[in-house]
Short mmCIF file of C-alpha atoms in Angstrom, two decimals:
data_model
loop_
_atom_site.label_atom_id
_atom_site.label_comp_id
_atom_site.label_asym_id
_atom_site.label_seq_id
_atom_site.Cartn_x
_atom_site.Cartn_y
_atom_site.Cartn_z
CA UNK A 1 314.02 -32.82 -32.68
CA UNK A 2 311.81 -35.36 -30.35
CA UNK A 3 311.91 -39.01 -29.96
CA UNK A 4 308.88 -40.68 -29.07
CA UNK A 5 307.93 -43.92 -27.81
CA UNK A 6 305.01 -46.01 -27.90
CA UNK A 7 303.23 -47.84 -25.06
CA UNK A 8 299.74 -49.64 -25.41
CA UNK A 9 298.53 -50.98 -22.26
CA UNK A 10 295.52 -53.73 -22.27
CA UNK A 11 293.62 -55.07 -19.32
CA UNK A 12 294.24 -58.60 -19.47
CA UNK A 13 291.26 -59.81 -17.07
CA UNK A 14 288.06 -58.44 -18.43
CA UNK A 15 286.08 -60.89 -16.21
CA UNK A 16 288.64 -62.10 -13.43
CA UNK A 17 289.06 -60.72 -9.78
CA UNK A 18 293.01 -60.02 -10.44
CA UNK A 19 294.38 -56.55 -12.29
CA UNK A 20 296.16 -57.84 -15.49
CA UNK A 21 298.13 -55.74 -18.28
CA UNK A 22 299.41 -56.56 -21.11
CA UNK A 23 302.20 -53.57 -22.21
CA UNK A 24 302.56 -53.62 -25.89
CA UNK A 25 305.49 -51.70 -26.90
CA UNK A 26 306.51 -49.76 -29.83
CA UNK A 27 309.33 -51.93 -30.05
CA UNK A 28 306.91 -54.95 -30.74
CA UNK A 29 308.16 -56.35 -27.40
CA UNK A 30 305.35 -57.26 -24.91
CA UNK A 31 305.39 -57.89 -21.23
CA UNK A 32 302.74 -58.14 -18.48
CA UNK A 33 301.98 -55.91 -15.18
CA UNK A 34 300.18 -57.74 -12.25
CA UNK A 35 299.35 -56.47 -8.91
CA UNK A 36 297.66 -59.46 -8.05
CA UNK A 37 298.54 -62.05 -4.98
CA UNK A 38 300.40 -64.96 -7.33
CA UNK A 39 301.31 -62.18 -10.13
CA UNK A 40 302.22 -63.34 -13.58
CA UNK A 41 304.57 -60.10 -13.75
CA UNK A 42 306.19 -57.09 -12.16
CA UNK A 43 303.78 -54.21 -10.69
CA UNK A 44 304.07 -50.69 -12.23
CA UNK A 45 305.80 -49.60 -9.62
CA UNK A 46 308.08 -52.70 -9.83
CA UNK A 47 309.10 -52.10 -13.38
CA UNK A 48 309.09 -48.70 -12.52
CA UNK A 49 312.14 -49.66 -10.21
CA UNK A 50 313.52 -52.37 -12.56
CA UNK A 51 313.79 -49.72 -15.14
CA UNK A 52 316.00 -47.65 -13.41
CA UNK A 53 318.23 -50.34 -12.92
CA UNK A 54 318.01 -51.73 -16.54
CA UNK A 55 318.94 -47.82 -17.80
CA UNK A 56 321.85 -47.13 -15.78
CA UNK A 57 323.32 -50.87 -15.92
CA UNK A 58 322.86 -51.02 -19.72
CA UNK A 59 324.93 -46.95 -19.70
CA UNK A 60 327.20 -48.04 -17.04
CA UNK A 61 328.31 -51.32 -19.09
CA UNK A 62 328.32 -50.11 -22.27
CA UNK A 63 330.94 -47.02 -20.70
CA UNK A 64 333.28 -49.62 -19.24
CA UNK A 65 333.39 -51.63 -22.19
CA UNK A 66 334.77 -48.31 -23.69
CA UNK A 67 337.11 -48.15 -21.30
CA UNK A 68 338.19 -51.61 -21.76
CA UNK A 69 337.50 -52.47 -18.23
CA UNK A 70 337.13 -56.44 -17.95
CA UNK A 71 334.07 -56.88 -16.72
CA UNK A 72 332.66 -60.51 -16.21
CA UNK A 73 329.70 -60.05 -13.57
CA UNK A 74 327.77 -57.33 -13.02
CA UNK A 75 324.73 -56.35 -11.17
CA UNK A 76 322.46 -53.28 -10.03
CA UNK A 77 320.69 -53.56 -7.01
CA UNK A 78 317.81 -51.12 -6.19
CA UNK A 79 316.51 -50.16 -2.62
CA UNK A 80 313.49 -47.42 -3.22
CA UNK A 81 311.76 -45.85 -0.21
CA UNK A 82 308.27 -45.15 -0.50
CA UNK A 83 306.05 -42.42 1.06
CA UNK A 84 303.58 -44.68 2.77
CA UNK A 85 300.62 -41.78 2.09
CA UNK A 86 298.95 -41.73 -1.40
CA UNK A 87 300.53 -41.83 -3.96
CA UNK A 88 302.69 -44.07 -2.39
CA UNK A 89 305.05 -41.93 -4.61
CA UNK A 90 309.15 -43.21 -4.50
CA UNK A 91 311.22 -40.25 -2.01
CA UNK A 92 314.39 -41.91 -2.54
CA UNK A 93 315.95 -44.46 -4.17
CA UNK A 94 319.50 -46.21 -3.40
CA UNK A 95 321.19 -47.85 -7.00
CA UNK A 96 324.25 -49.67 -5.97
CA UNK A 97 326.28 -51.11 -8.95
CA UNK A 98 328.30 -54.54 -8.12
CA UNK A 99 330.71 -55.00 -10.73
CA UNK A 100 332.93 -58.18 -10.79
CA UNK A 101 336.11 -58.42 -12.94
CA UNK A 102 339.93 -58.67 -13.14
CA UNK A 103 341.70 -55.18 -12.24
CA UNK A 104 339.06 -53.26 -12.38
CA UNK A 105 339.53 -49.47 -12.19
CA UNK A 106 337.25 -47.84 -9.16
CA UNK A 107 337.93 -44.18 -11.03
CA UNK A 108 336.76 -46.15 -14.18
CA UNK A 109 333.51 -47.08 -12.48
CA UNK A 110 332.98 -44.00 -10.88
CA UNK A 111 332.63 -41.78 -14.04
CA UNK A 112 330.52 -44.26 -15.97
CA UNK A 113 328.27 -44.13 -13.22
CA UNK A 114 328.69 -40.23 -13.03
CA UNK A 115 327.67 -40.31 -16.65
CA UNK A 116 324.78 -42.78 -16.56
CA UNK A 117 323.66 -40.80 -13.72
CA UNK A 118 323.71 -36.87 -14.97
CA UNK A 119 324.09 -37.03 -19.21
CA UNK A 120 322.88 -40.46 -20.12
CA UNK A 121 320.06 -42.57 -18.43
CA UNK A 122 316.47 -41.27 -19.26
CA UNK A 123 314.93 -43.03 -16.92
CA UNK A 124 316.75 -40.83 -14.03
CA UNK A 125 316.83 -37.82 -15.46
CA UNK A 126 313.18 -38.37 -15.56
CA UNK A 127 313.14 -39.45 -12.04
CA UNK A 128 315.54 -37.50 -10.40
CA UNK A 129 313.74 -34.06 -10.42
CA UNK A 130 310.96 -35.43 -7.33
CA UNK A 131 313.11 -38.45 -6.11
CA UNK A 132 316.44 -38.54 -4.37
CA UNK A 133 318.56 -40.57 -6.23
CA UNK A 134 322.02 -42.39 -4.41
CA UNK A 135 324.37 -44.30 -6.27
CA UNK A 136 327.33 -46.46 -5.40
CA UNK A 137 329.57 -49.45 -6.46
CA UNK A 138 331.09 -52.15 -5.07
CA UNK A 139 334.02 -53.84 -6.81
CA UNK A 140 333.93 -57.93 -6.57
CA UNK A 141 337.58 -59.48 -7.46
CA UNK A 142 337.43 -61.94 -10.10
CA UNK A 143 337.00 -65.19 -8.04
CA UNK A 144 335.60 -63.53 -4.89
CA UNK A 145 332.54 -65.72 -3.48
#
């Protein structure tokens, strides 16, 4: 069986110098794309990136919740190195998870990663074919700076 999903993107600036989108999703969400100077939104390639992050945060949070981890910060950061000839395509791209809580367990972390990373996250099992793809954590104490 095949899940599908729905994407319908509109140029936003019919008669202006800037390169608008509009992505209406088959969710009925809606957000713009803008590779313009002063943009109004990420860049494809920006979301691209942002995606990435958004799919293995949302697996790697929802596995330490599971796990009963305590959990109150979290962040992914995301470091992508670009060819610099056409298509500008991503070669590799560093995701490093920073996780703040009380007693967290690095083990804990490590396998929800591991999981996001080779059974769960579309986005990088889509990816990960052309692009090397690093991960890492960082653990932030509970009242660290």
């Amino acid at each position: 069986e095949r899940v599908t999903s729905t994407a319908n993107v509109v140029l936003q600036t019919v008669e202006s110098p800037g390169i608008v989108f509009e992505a209406r999703l088959g969710s009925g969400t809606r957000f713009l794309m803008d590779s313009g100077v002063a943009p109004q939104g990420p860049s494809p390639v920006e979301a691209l990136l942002a995606a990435l992050g958004a799919c293995a945060g949302m697996d790697v949070i929802g596995i330490l919740r599971k796990k009963r981890q305590v959990v109150t910060g979290y962040e992914v950061v995301l470091n992508g190195e670009r060819s610099t000839d056409h298509p500008r395509r991503f070669t590799r791209i560093e995701i490093v998870h920073r996780v703040r809580g009380r007693d967290l367990s690095p083990s804990a972390i490590e396998e929800a990663i591991r999981l996001s990373d080779t059974k769960y996250c579309s986005v990088h099992a889509t990816l990960a074919p052309t692009v090397e793809i690093v991960s890492r954590h960082e653990i932030i104490p509970e009242g660290a700076g």
